[in-house]
PDB file of C-alpha atoms in Angstrom:
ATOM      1  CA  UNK A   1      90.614 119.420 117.584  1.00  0.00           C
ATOM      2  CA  UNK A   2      90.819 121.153 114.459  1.00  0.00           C
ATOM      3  CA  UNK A   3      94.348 121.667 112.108  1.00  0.00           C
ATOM      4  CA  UNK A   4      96.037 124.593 112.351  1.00  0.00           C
ATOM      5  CA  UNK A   5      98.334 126.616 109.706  1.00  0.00           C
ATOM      6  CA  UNK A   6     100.942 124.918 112.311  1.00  0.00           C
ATOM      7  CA  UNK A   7      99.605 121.690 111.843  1.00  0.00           C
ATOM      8  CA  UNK A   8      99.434 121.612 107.865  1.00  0.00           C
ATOM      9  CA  UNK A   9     103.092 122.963 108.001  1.00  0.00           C
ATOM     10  CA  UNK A  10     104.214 119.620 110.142  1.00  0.00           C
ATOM     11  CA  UNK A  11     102.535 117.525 108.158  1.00  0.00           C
ATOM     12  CA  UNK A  12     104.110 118.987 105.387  1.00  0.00           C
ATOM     13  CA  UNK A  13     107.520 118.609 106.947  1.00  0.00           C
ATOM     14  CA  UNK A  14     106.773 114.965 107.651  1.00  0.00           C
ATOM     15  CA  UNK A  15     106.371 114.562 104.041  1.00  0.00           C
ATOM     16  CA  UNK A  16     109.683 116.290 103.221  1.00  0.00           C
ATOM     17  CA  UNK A  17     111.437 113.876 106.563  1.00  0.00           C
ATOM     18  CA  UNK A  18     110.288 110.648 104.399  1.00  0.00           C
ATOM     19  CA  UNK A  19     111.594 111.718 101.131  1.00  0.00           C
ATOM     20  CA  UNK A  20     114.861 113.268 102.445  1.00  0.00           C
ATOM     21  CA  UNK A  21     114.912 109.420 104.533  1.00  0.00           C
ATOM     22  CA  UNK A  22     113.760 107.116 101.305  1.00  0.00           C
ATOM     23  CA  UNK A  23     114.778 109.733  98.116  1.00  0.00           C
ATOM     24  CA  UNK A  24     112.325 109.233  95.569  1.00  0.00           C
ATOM     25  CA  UNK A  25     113.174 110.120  91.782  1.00  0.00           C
ATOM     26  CA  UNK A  26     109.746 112.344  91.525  1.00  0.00           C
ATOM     27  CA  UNK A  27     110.648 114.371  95.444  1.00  0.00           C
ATOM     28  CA  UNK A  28     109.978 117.576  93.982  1.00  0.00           C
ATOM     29  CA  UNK A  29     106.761 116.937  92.055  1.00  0.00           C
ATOM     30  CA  UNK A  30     105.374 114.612  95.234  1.00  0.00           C
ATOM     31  CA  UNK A  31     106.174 117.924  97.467  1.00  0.00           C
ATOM     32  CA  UNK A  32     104.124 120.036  95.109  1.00  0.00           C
ATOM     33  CA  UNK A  33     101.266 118.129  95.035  1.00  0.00           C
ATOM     34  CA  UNK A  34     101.114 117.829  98.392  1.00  0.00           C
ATOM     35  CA  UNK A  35     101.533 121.771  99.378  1.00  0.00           C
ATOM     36  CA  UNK A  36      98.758 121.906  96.457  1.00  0.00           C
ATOM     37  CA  UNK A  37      96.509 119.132  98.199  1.00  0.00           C
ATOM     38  CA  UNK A  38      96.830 120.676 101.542  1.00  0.00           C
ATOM     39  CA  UNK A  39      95.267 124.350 100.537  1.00  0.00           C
ATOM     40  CA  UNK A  40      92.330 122.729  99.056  1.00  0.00           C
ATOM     41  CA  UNK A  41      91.632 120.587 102.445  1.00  0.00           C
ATOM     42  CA  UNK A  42      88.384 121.350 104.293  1.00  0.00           C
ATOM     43  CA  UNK A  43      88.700 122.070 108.407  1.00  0.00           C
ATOM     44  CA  UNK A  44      89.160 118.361 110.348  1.00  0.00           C
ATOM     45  CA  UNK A  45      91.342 117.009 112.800  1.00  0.00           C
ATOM     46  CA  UNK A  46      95.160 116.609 111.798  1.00  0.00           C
ATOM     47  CA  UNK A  47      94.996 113.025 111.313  1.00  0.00           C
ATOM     48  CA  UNK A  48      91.965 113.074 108.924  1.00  0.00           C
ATOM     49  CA  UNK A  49      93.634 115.630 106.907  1.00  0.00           C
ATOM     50  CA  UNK A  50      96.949 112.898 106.975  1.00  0.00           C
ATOM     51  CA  UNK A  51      95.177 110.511 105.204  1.00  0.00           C
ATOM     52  CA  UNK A  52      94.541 112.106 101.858  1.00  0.00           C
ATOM     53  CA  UNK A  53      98.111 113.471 101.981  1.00  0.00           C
ATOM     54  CA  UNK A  54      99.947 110.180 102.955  1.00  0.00           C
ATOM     55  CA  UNK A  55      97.534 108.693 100.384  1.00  0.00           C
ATOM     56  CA  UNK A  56      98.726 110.945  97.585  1.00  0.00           C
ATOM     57  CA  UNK A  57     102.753 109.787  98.873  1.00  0.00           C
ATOM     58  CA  UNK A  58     101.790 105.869  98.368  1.00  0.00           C
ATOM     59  CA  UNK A  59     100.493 106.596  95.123  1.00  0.00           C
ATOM     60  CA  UNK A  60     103.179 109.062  93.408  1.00  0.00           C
ATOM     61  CA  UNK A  61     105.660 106.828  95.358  1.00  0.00           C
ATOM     62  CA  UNK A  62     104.508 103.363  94.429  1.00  0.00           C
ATOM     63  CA  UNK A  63     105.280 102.930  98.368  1.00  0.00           C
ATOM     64  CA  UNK A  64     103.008 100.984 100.736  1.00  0.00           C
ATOM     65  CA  UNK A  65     104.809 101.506 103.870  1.00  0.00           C
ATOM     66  CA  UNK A  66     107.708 103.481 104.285  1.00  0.00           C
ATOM     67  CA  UNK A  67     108.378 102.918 107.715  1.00  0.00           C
ATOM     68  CA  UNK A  68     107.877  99.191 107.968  1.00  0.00           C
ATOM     69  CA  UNK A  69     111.766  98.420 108.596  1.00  0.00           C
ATOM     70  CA  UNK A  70     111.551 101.280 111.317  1.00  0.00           C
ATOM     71  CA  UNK A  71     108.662 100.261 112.632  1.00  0.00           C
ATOM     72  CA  UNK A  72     110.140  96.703 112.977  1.00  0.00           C
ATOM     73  CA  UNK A  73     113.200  98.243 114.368  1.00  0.00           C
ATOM     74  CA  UNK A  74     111.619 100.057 117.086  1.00  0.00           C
ATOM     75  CA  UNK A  75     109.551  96.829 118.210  1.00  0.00           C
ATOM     76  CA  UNK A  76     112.443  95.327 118.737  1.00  0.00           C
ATOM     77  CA  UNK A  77     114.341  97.857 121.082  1.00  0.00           C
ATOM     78  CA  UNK A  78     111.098  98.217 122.535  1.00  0.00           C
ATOM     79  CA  UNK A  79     111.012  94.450 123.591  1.00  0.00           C
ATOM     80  CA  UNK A  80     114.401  95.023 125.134  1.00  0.00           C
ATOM     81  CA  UNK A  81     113.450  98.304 127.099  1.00  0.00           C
ATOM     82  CA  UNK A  82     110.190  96.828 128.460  1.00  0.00           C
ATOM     83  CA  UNK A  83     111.775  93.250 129.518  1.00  0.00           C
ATOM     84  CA  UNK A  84     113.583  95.665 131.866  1.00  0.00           C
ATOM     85  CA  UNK A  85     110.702  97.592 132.661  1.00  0.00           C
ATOM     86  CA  UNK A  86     108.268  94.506 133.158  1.00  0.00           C
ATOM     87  CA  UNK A  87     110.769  93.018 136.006  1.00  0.00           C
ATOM     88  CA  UNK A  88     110.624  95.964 137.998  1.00  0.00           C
ATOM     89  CA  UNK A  89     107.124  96.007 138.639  1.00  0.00           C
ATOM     90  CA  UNK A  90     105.910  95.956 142.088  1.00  0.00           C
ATOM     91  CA  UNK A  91     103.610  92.715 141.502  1.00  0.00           C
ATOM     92  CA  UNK A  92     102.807  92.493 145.606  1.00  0.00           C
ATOM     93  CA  UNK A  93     100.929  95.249 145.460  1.00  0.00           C
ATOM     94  CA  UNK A  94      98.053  95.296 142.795  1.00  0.00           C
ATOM     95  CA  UNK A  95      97.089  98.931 142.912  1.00  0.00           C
ATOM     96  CA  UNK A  96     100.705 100.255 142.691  1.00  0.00           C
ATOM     97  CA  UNK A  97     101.094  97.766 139.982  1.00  0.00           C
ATOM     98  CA  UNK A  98      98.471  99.265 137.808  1.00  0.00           C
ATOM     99  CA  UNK A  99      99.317 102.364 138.522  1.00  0.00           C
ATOM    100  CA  UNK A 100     103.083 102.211 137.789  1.00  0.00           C
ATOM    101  CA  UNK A 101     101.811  99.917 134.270  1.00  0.00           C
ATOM    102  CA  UNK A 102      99.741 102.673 133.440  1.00  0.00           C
ATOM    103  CA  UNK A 103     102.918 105.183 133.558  1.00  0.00           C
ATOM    104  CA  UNK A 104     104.820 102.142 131.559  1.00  0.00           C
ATOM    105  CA  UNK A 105     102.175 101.864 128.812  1.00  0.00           C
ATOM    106  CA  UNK A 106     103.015 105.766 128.714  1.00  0.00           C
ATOM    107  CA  UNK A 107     106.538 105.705 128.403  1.00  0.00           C
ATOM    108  CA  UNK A 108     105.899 103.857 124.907  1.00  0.00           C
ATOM    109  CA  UNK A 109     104.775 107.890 123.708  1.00  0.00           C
ATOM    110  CA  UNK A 110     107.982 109.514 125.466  1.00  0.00           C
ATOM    111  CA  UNK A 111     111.053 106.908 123.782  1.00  0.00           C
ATOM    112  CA  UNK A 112     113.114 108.094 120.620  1.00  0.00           C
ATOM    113  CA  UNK A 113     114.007 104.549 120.058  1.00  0.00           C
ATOM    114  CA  UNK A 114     117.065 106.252 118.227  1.00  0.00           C
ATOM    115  CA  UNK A 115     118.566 107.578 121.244  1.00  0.00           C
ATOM    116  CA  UNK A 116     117.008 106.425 124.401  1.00  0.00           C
ATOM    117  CA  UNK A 117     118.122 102.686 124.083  1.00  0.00           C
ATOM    118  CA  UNK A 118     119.686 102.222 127.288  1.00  0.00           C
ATOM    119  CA  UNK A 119     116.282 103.644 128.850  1.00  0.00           C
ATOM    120  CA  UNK A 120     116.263 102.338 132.517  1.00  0.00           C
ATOM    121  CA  UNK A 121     113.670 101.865 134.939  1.00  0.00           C
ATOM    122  CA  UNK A 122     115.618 104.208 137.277  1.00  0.00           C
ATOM    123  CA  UNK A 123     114.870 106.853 134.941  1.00  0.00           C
ATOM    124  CA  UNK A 124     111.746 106.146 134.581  1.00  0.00           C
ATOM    125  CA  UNK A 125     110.060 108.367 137.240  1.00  0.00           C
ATOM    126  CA  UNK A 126     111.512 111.307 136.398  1.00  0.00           C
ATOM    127  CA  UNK A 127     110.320 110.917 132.538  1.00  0.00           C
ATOM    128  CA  UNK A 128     106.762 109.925 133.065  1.00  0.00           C
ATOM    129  CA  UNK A 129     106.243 113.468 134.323  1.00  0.00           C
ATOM    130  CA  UNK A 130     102.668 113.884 134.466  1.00  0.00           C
ATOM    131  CA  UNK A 131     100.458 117.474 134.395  1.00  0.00           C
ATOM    132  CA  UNK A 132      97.049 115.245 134.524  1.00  0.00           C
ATOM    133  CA  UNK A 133      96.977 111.788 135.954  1.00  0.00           C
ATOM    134  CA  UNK A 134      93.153 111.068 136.763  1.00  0.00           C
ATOM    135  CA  UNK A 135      94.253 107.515 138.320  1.00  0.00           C
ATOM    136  CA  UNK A 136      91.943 106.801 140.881  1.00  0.00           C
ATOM    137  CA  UNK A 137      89.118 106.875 139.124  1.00  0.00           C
ATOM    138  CA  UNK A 138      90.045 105.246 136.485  1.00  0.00           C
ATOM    139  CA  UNK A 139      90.870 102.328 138.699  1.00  0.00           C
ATOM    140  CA  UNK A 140      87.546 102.549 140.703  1.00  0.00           C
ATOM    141  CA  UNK A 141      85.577 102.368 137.070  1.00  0.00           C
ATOM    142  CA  UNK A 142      88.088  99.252 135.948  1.00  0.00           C
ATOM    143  CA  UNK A 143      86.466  97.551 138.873  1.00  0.00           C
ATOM    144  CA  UNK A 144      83.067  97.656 137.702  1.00  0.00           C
ATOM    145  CA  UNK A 145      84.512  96.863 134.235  1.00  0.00           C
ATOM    146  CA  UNK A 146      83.392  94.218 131.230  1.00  0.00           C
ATOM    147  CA  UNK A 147      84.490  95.135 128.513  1.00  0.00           C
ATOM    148  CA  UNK A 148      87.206  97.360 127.189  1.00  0.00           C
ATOM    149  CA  UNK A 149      88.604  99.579 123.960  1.00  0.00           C
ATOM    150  CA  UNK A 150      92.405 100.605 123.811  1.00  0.00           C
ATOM    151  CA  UNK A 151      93.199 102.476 120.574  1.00  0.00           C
ATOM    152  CA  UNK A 152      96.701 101.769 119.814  1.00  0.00           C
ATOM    153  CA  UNK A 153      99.490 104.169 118.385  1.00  0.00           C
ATOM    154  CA  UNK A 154     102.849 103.779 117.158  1.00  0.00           C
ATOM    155  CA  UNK A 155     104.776 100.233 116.433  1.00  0.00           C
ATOM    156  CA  UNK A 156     106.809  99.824 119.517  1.00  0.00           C
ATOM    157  CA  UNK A 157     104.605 101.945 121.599  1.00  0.00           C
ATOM    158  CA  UNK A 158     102.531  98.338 121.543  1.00  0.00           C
ATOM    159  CA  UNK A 159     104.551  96.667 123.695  1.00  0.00           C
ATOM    160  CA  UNK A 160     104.590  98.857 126.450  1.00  0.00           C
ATOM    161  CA  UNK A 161     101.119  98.842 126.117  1.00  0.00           C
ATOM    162  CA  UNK A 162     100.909  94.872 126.650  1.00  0.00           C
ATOM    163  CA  UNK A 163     102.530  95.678 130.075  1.00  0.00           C
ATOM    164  CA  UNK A 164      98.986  97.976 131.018  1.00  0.00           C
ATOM    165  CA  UNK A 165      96.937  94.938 129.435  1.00  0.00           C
ATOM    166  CA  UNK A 166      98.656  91.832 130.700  1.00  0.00           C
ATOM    167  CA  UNK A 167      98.675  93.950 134.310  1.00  0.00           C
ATOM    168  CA  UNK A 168      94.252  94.500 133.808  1.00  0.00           C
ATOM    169  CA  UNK A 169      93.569  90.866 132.615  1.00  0.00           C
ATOM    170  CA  UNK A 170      95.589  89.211 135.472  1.00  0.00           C
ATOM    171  CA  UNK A 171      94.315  91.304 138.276  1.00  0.00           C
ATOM    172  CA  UNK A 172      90.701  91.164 136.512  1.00  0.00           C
ATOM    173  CA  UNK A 173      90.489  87.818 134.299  1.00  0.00           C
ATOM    174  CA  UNK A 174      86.922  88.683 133.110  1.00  0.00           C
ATOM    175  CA  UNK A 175      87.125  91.321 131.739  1.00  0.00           C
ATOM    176  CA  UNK A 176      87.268  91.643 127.868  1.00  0.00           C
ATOM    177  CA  UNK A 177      89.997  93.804 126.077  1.00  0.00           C
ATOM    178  CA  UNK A 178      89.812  94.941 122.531  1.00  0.00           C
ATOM    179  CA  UNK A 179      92.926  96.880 121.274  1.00  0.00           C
ATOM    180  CA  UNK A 180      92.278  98.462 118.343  1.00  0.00           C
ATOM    181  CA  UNK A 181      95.817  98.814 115.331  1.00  0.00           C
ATOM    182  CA  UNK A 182      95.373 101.118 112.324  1.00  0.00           C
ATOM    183  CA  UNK A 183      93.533  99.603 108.882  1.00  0.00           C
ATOM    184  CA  UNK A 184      96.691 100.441 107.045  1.00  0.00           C
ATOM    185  CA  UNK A 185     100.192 101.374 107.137  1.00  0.00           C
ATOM    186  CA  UNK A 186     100.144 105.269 107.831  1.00  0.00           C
ATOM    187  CA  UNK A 187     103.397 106.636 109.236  1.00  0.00           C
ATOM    188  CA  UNK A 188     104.920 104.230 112.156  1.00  0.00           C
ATOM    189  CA  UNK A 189     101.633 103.565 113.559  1.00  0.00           C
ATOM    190  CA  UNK A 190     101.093  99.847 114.304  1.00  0.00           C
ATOM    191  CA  UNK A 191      98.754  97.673 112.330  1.00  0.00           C
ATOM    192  CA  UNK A 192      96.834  94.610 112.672  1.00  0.00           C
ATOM    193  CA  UNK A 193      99.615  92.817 109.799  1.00  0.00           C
ATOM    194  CA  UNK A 194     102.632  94.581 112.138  1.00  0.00           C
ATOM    195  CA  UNK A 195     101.225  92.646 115.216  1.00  0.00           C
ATOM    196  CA  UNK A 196     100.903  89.035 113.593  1.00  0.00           C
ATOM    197  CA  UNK A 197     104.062  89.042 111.473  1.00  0.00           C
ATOM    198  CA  UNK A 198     106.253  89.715 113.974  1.00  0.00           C
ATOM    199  CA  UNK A 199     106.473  86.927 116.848  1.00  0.00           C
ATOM    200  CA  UNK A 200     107.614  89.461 119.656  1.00  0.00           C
ATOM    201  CA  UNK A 201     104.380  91.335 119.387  1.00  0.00           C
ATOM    202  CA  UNK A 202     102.568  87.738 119.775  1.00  0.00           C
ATOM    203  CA  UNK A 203     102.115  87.906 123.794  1.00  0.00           C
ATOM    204  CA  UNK A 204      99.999  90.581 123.513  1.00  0.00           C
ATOM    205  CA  UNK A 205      97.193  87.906 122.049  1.00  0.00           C
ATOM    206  CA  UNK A 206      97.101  86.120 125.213  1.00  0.00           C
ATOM    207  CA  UNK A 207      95.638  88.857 126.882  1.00  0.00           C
ATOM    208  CA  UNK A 208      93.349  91.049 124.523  1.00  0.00           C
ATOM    209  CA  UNK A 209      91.736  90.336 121.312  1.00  0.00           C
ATOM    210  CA  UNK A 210      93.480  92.330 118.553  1.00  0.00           C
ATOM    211  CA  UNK A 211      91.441  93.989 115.534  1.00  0.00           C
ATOM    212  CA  UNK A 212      92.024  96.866 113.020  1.00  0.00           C
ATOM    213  CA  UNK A 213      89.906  99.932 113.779  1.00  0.00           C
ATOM    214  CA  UNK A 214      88.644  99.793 110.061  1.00  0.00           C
ATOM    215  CA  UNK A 215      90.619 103.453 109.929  1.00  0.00           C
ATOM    216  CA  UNK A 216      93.325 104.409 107.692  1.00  0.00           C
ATOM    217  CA  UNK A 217      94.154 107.532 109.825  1.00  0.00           C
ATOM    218  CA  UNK A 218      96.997 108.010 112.306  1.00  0.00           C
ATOM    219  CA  UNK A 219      94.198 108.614 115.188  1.00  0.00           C
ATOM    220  CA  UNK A 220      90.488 106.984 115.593  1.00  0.00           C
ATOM    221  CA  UNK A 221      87.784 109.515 113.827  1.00  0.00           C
ATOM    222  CA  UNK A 222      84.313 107.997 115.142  1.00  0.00           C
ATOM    223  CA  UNK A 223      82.248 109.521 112.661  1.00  0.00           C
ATOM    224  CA  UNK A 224      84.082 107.412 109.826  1.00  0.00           C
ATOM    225  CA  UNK A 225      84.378 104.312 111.686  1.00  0.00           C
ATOM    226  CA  UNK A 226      82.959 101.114 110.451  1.00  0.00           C
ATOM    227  CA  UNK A 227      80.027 100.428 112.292  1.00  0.00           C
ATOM    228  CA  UNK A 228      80.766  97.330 113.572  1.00  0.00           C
ATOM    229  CA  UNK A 229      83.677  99.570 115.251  1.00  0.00           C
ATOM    230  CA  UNK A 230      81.278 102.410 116.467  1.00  0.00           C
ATOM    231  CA  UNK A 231      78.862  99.725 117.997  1.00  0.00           C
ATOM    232  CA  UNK A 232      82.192  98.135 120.436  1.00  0.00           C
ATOM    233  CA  UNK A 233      82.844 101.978 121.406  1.00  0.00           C
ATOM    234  CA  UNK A 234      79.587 102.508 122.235  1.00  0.00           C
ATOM    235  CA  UNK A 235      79.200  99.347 124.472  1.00  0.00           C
ATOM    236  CA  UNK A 236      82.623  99.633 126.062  1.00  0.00           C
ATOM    237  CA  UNK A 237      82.729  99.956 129.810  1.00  0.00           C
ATOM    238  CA  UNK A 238      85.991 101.694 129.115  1.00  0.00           C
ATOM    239  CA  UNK A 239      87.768 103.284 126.434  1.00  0.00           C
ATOM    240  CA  UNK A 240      91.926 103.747 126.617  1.00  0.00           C
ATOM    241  CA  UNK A 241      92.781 106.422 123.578  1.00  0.00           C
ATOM    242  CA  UNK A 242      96.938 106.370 123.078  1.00  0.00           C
ATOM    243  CA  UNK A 243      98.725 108.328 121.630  1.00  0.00           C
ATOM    244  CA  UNK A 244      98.513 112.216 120.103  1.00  0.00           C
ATOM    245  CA  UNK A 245      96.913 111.512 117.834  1.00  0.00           C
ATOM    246  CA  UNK A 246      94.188 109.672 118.933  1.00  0.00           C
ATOM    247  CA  UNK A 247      93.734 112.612 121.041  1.00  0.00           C
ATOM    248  CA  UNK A 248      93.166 114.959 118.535  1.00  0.00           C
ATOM    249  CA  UNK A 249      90.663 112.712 117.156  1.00  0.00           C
ATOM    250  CA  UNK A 250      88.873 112.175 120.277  1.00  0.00           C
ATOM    251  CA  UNK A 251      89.177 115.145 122.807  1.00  0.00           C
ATOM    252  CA  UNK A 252      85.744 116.551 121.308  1.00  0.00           C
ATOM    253  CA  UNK A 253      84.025 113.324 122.661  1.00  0.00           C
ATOM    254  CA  UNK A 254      83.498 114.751 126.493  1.00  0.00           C
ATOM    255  CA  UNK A 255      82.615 111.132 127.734  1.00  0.00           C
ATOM    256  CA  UNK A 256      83.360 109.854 131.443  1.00  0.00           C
ATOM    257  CA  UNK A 257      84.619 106.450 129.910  1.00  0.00           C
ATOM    258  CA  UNK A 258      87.011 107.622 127.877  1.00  0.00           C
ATOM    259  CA  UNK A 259      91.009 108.443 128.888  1.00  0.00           C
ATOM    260  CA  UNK A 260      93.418 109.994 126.619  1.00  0.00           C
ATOM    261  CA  UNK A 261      96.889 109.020 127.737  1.00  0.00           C
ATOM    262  CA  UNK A 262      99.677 110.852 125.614  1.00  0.00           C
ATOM    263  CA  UNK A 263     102.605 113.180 125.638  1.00  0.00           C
ATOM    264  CA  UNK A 264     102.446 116.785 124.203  1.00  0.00           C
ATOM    265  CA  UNK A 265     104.944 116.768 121.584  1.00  0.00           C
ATOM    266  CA  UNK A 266     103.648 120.136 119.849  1.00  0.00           C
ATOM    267  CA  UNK A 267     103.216 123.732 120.883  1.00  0.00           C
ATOM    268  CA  UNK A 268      99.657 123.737 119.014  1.00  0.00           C
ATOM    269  CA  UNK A 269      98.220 120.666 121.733  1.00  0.00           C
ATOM    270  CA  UNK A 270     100.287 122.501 124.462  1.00  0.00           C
ATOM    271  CA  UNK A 271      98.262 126.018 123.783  1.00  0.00           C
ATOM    272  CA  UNK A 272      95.307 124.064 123.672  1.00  0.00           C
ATOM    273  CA  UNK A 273      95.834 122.338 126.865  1.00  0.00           C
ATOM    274  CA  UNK A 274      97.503 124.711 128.348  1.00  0.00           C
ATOM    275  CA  UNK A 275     100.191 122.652 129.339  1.00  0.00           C
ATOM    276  CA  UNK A 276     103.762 122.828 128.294  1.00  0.00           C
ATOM    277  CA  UNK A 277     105.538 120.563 125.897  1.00  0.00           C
ATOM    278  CA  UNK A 278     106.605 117.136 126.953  1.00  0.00           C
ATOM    279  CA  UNK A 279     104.442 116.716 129.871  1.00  0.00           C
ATOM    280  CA  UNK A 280     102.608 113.545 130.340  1.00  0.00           C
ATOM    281  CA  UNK A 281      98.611 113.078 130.045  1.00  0.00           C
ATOM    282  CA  UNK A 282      96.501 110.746 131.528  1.00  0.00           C
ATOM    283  CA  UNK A 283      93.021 112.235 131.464  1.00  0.00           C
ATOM    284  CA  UNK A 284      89.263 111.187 131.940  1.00  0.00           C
ATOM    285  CA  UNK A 285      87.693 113.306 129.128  1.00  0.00           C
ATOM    286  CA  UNK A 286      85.092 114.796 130.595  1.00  0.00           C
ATOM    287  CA  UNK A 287      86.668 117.987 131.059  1.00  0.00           C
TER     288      UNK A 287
END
């Protein structure tokens, strides 16, 4: 999926959101350069065009990661929200189990961990409101499963996706699961260093092997992968893309193993989907 005028103006506007959060002396002059940087960008996906941008931020900045107290913030209220979440699983029945995980590991894209922190599982069915939910086969191909790819998204987002994970490995113990963090700090999205420095994001290790995707970007370009990368998508049974994103990165790949699971937060993926604004996705992409 390919930026729009829409799309350069948000990511301009996340820009402006970081600077008006963390003021730096220079604002004005970062601002500039990147409305200057963002004419001069060829056609690509939104996240591919991020990287350049958020690049020329760190640099003018002197800032690695600007979100790395919010992104430890919102692991933390995520822990407490999925605790809740985790308990109320319906563990007698593996197939409603997977399928209620799968709406969990969802809910990670719907929370504004600044207001939703009382989130409840009662709540919970009416917010995972779902336009495309391609369930059953995903579960018939997880049978026949070996191996498995889950791109990751945001920090926070991670641990309701350990709820999905833990739920595959203990109903199918053989099967291996690769989740895949950013390369790099790049907005809120998780990384490989987010996952092993903070001890409630440990779990997850029991259950999946954790790697970076060898990608700066806020969503998994194949093209620019490492190949080492490309090679584990390639020979993946099945491939679990999170997160907008990802999406945008990855819709153009029509392949029956891969599933985007997101929620439209944009009018520009709504029009494209045809789907209105906060619905739910879960999606086998060959369509």
């Amino acid at each position: 999926m390919l930026a729009s005028k829409q799309c350069l103006e948000c990511l301009y506007n996340q820009i402006k959101n970081i600077l008006d959060i963390f003021p730096q002396t220079n604002n004005d002059d970062i601002l500039q350069e990147v409305r200057k940087n963002l004419k001069k960008l060829p056609k690509a996906p939104p996240p591919k065009i991020a990287v350049p941008i958020y690049k020329k931020l760190s640099t003018m900045s002197n800032q690695k990661d600007f979100y790395k107290q919010i992104k430890e913030t919102g692991i933390q209220k995520a822990h407490n929200i999925t605790q809740n979440l985790k308990q109320n699983l319906p563990l007698n029945n593996p197939y409603e189990t997977l399928k209620e995980s799968i709406k969990i590991a969802a809910l990670g894209n719907i929370i504004d961990y600044g207001s939703q922190t009382h989130f409840s599982f009662e709540n919970f069915s009416s917010a995972a409101d779902f336009a495309i939910f391609d369930f059953e086969i995903f579960e018939k191909m997880l049978q026949k499963s070996k191996k498995i790819l889950y791109f990751a998204d945001n920090a926070g987002e991670n641990l309701f996706d350990a709820i999905l994970i833990e739920t595959i490995y203990r109903q199918y113990p053989n099967i291996q699961i690769f989740y895949l963090t950013r390369d790099k700090p790049i907005i809120n999205d998780i990384t490989l260093e987010d996952i092993t420095q903070n001890t409630l994001c440990h779990p997850l290790q029991k259950f999946c092997k954790i790697l970076s995707s060898g990608m700066a970007s806020p969503g998994f370009i194949y093209s620019d992968a490492p190949k080492k990368i490309q090679k584990m998508f390639n020979e993946a049974d099945l491939i679990i893309s999170k997160g907008m994103g990802n999406f945008e990165c990855l819709e153009n790949i029509k392949d029956s193993r891969l599933f985007l699971l997101f929620k439209i937060k944009c009018q520009v993926v709504a029009n494209f989907l045809n789907i209105p604004i906060g619905k739910m996705i879960f999606k086998q992409n060959i369509y």
